[in-house]
Coordinates of C-alpha atoms in Angstrom, one line a residue:
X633 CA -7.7 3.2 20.8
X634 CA -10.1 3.6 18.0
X635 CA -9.2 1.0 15.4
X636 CA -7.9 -2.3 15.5
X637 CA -5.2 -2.8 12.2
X638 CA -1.8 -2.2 12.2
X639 CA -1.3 0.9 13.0
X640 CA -3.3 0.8 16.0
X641 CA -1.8 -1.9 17.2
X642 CA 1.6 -0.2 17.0
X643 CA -0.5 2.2 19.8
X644 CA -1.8 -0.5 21.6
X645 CA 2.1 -1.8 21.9
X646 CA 3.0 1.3 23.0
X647 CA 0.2 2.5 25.3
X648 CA 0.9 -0.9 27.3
X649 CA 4.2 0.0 27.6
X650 CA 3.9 3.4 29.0
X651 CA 4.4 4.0 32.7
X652 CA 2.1 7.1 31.9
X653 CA -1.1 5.3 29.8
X654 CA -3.6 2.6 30.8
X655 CA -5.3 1.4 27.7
X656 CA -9.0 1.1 28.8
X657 CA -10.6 0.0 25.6
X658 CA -10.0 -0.8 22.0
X659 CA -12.7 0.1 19.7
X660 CA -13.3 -2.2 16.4
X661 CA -16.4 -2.2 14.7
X662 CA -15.6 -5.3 12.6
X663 CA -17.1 -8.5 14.3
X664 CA -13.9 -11.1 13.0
X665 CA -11.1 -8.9 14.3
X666 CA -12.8 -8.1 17.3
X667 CA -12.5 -11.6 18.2
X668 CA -9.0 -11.5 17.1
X669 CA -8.2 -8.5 19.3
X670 CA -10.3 -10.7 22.3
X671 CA -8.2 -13.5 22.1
X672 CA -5.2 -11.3 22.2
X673 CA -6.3 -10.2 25.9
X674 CA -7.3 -6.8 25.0
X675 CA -10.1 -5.1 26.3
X676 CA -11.9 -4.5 22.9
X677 CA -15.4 -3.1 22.1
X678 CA -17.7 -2.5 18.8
X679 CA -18.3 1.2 19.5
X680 CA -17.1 4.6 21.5
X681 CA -20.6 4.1 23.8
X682 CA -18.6 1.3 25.5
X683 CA -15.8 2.7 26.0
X684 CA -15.1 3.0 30.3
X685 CA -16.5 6.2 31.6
X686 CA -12.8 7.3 32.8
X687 CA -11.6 7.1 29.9
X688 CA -9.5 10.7 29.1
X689 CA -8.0 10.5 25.8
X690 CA -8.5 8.5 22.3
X691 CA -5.9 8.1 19.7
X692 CA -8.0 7.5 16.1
X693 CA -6.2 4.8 14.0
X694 CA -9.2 4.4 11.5
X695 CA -9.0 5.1 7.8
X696 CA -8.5 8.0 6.9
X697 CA -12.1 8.7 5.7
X698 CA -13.3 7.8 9.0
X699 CA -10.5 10.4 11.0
X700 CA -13.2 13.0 11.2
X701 CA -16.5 11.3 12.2
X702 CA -14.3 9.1 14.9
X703 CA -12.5 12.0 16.2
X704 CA -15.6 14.0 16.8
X705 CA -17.2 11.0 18.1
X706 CA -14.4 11.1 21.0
X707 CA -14.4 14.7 21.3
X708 CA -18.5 14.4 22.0
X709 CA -17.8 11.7 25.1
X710 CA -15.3 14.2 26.4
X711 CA -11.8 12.6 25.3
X712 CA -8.9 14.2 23.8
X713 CA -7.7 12.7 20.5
X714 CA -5.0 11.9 18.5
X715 CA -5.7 11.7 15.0
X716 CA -3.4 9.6 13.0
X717 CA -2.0 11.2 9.6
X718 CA -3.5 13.2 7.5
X719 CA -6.1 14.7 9.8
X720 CA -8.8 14.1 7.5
X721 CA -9.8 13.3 3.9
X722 CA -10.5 16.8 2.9
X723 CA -10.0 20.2 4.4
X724 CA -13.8 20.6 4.8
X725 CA -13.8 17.6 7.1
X726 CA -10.7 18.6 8.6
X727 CA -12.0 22.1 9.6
X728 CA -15.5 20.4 10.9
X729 CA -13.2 18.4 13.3
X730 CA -10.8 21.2 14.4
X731 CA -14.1 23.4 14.5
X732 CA -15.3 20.4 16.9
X733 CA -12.2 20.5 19.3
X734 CA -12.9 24.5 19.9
X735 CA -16.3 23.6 20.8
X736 CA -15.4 21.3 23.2
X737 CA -12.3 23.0 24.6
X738 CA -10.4 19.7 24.6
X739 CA -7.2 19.3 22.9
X740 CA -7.1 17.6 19.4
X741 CA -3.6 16.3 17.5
X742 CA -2.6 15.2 14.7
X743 CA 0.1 12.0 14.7
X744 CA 2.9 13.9 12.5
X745 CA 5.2 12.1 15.3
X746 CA 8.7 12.4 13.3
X747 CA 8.5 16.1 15.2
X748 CA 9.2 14.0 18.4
X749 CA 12.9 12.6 17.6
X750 CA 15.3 14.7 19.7
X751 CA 17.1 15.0 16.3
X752 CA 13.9 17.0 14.9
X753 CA 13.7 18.8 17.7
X754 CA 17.6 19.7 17.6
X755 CA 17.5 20.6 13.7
X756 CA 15.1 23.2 14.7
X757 CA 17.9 25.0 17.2
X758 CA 20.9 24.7 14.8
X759 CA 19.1 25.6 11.6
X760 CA 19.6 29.0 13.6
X761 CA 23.5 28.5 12.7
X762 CA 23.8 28.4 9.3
X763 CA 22.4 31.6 8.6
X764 CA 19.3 32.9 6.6
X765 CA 17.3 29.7 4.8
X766 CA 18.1 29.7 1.5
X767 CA 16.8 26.2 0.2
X768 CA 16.0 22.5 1.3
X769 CA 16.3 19.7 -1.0
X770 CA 15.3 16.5 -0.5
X771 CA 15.0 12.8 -2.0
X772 CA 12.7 10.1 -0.5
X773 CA 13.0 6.7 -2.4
X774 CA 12.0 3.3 -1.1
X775 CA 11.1 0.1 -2.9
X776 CA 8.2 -1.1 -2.0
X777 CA 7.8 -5.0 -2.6
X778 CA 6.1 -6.1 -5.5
X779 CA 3.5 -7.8 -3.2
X780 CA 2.5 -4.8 -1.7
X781 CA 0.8 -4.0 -4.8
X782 CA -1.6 -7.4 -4.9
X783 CA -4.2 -5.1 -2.8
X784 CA -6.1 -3.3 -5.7
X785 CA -6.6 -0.1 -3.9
X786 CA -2.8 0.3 -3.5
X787 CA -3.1 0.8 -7.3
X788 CA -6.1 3.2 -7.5
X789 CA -5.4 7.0 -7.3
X790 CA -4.9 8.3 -3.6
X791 CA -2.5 5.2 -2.6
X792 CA 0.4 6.1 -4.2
X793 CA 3.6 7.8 -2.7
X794 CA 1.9 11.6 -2.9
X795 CA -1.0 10.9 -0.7
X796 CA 0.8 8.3 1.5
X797 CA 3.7 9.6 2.4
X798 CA 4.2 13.4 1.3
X799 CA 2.6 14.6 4.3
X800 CA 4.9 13.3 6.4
X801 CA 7.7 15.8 4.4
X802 CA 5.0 18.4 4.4
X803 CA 5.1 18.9 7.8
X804 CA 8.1 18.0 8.6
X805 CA 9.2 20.8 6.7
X806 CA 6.7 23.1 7.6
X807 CA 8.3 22.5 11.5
X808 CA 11.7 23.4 10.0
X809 CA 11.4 26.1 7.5
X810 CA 7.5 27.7 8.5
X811 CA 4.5 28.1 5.9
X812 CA 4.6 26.9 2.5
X813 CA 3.3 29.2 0.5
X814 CA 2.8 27.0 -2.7
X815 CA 3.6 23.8 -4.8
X816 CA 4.1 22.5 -7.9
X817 CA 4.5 18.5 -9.1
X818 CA 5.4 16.5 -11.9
X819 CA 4.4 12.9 -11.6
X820 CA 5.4 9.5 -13.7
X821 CA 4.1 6.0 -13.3
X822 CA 6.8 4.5 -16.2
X823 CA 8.3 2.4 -13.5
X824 CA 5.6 0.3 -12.0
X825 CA 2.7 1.4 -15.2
X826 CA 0.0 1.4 -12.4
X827 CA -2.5 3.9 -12.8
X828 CA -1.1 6.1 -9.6
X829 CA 2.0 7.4 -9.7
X830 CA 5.0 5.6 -8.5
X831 CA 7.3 8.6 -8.7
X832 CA 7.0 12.2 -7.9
X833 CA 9.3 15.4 -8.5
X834 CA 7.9 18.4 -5.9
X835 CA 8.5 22.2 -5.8
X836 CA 8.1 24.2 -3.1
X837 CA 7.9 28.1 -2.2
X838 CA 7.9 28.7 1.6
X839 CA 6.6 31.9 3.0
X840 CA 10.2 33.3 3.8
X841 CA 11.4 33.3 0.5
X842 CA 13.0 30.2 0.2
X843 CA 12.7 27.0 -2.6
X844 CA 12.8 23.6 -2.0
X845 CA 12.6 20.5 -4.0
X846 CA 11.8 16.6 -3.1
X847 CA 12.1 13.3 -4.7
X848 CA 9.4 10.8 -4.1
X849 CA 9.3 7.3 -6.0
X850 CA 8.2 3.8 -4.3
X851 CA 9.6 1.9 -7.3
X852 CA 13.4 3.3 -6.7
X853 CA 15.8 1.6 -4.9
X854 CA 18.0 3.6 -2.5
X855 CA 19.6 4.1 0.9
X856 CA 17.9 8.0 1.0
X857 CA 14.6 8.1 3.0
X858 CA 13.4 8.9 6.5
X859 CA 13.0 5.5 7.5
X860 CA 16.2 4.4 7.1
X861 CA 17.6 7.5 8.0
X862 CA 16.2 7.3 11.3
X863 CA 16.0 3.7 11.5
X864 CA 12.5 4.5 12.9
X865 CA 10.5 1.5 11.2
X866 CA 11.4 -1.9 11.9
X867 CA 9.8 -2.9 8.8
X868 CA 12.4 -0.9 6.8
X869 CA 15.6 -1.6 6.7
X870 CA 18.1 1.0 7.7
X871 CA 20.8 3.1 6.1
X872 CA 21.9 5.7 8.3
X873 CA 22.3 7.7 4.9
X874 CA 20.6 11.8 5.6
X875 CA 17.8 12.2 3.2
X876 CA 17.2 16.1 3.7
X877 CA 20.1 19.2 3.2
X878 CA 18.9 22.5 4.1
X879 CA 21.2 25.5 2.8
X880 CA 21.9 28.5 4.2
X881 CA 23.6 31.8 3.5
X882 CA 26.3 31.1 6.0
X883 CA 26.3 27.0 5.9
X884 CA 24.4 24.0 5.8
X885 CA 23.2 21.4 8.0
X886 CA 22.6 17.8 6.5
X887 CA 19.0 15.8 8.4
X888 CA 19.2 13.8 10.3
X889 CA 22.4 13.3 11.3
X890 CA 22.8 16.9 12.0
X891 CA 26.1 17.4 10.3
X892 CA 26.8 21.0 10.0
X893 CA 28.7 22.8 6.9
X894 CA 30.3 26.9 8.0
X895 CA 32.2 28.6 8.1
X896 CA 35.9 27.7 7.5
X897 CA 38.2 30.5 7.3
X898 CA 37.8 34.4 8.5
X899 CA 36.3 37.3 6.1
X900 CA 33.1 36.7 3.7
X901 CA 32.0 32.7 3.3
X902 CA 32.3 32.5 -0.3
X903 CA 33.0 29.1 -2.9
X904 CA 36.9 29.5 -2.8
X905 CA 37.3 29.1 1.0
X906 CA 36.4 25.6 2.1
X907 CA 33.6 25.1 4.3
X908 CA 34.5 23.2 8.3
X909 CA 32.5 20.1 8.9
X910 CA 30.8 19.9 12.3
X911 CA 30.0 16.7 12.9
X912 CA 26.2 16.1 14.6
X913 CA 25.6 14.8 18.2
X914 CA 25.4 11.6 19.8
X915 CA 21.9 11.3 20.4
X916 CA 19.9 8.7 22.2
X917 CA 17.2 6.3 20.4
X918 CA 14.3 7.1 21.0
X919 CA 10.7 5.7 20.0
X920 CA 8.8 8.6 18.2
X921 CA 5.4 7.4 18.6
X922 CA 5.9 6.6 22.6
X923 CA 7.4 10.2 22.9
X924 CA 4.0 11.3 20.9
X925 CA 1.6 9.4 23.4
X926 CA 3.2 10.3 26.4
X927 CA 3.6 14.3 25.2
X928 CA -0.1 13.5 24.7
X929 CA -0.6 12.1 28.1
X930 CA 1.0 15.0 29.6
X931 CA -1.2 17.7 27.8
X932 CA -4.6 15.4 28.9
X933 CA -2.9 15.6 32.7
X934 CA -3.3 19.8 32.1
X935 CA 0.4 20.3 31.0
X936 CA 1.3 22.3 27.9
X937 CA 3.1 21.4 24.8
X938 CA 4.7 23.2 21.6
X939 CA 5.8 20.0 19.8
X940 CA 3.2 17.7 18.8
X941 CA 1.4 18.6 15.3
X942 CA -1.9 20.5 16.4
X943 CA -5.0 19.8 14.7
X944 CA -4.4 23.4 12.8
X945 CA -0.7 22.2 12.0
X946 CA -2.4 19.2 10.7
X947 CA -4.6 21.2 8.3
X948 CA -1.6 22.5 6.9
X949 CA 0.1 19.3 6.3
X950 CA -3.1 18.2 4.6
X951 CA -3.7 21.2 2.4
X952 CA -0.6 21.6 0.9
X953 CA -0.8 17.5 0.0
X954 CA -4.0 18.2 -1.3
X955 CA -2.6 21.2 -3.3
X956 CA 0.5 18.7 -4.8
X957 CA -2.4 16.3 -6.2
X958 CA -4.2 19.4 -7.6
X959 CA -1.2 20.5 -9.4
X960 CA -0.7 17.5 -11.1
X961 CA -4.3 17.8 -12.3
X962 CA -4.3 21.6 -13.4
X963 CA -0.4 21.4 -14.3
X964 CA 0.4 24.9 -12.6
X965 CA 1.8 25.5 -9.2
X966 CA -1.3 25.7 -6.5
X967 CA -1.1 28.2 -3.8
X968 CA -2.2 28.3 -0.4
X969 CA -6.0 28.8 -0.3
X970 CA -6.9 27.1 -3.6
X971 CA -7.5 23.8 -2.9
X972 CA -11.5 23.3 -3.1
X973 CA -12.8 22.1 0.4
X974 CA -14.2 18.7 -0.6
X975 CA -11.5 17.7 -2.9
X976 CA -10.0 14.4 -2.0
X977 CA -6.6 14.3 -4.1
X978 CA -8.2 12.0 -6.5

């Protein structure tokens, strides 16, 4: 594990859990938490030359400035990685890394780990139901505490809700519906009068043809979000309430609950015949970060796997978060391919 905070510990939980990990070493260059980590029990060191010899994979928990030097560190001492979300500051260094991986021939990932619920991987089959893709819409809108905000740099540009958590939705989408082919956002920080945004209205062209729209704010309360959707976070209170509709030309199928709108009556589906409600499955609870590490653990052990977010998947994710911040500096949609390499979203 490279990088003791709180995310990494959420690993390091996780890791000791697995029938299918050992943890060998936890890597945290700051003197104070090291100690912290020490007294904990773990088996923490100040750099990756420490880390045990046998040591076959590395998930990178650092900051995100640090994904690409830390990932390439562990790609050089012959470990496969895990790089937390996004993949990398900028594209540039996100390419260096992926360019890195190749060299080495050792697999590299990027933690997009909401493709590992069953219900994610479930959506994917019955999206095949409802027809040709018409749209998505989607609304993701949690209040985060006051407090939060004490931290300066949550209120400097590249903490707010676009670069946090839009890439998430990115690839989550891009898993569901396939390329995005462009993007276009209007932001608004009149709620919280910060200088990021708190709230964030996104357009979306995919490569198939189809639109979609999503709702981002921090400073609006509601029961629509992913986290409380899924009940994923323990941090965040759940709601059970879907937070994604994706609409086809024969039906729709509501996310994640996997309720499913068709048809309802013989001849052509059309607005005056009521549409039959399939209610989703019953599907077990799973932790989507233990299913990540152990997918991982598999691939390191010389399996295969068409699930977890590549390091190429995770360039994707990035760019078209990237291209959401540009647009909101250029005010024009931004295609594919036009985001500068060494632009940060700032």
């Amino acid at each position: 594990m490279v990088g003791g905070g709180s995310i990494g510990m959420r690993h390091i939980e996780l890791t000791q859990t697995s029938e299918q990990t050992r943890l060998t070493a936890v890597v945290e260059p700051v003197e104070a938490r090291r100690a912290e980590l020490r007294d904990m029990g773990l088996p923490v060191v100040a750099t990756l030359d420490e880390v045990p010899g046998d040591t076959r994979g590395a998930v990178v928990a650092t900051p995100t400035p640090d994904h690409a030097t830390s990932g390439a560190s562990a790609l050089a001492r012959g470990m496969a990685v895990i790089v937390e979300k996004p993949v990398a500051g900028t594209l540039d260094d996100a390419r260096t890394l992926v360019a890195a991986a190749d060299r080495a021939g050792l697999p590299l990932f990027t933690g997009h780990h909401r493709r590992c619920h069953p219900f994610s991987l479930q959506a994917r089959e019955a999206l095949a139901q409802i027809g040709t893709l018409v749209a998505v819409q989607g609304c993701w809108s949690l209040r985060k505490h006051d407090s939060y905000y004490e931290a300066e740099w949550r209120r400097k540009p590249g903490a707010g809700p676009l670069m946090t958590n839009l890439s998430h939705e990115i690839d989550l989408l891009r898993f569901f519906v396939g390329e995005v082919e462009e993007v276009t956002a209007l932001l608004s920080s009149a709620a919280r009068g910060h200088e990021i945004e708190d709230t964030a209205a996104l357009a979306f062209r995919f490569d198939s043809g189809a639109l979609g729209s999503f709702l981002m704010s921090d400073a609006g309360a509601s029961p629509w979000s992913f986290e409380a959707a899924s009940n994923e976070n323990p941090a965040i209170a759940g709601s059970g309430q879907d937070y994604l509709r994706l609409i086809g030309n024969e039906g729709a199928l509501e996310f994640p609950s996997l309720t499913r709108w068709g048809r309802g009556a013989p001849g052509e589906i059309e607005w005056s015949k009521p549409l039959a409600r399939t209610p989703g499955p019953e599907l077990a609870a799973v932790d989507p970060l233990l299913a990540q590490v152990e997918r991982f653990a598999a691939v390191v052990a010389g399996g295969s796997d068409d699930v977890l977010c590549t390091g190429a998947d995770g360039i994707a994710a990035l760019e078209m978060t990237l291209a959401a911040a540009l647009s909101r500096h250029r005010g024009r949609p931004i295609r594919r391919g036009e985001v500068p390499g060494d632009y940060n979203g700032t």
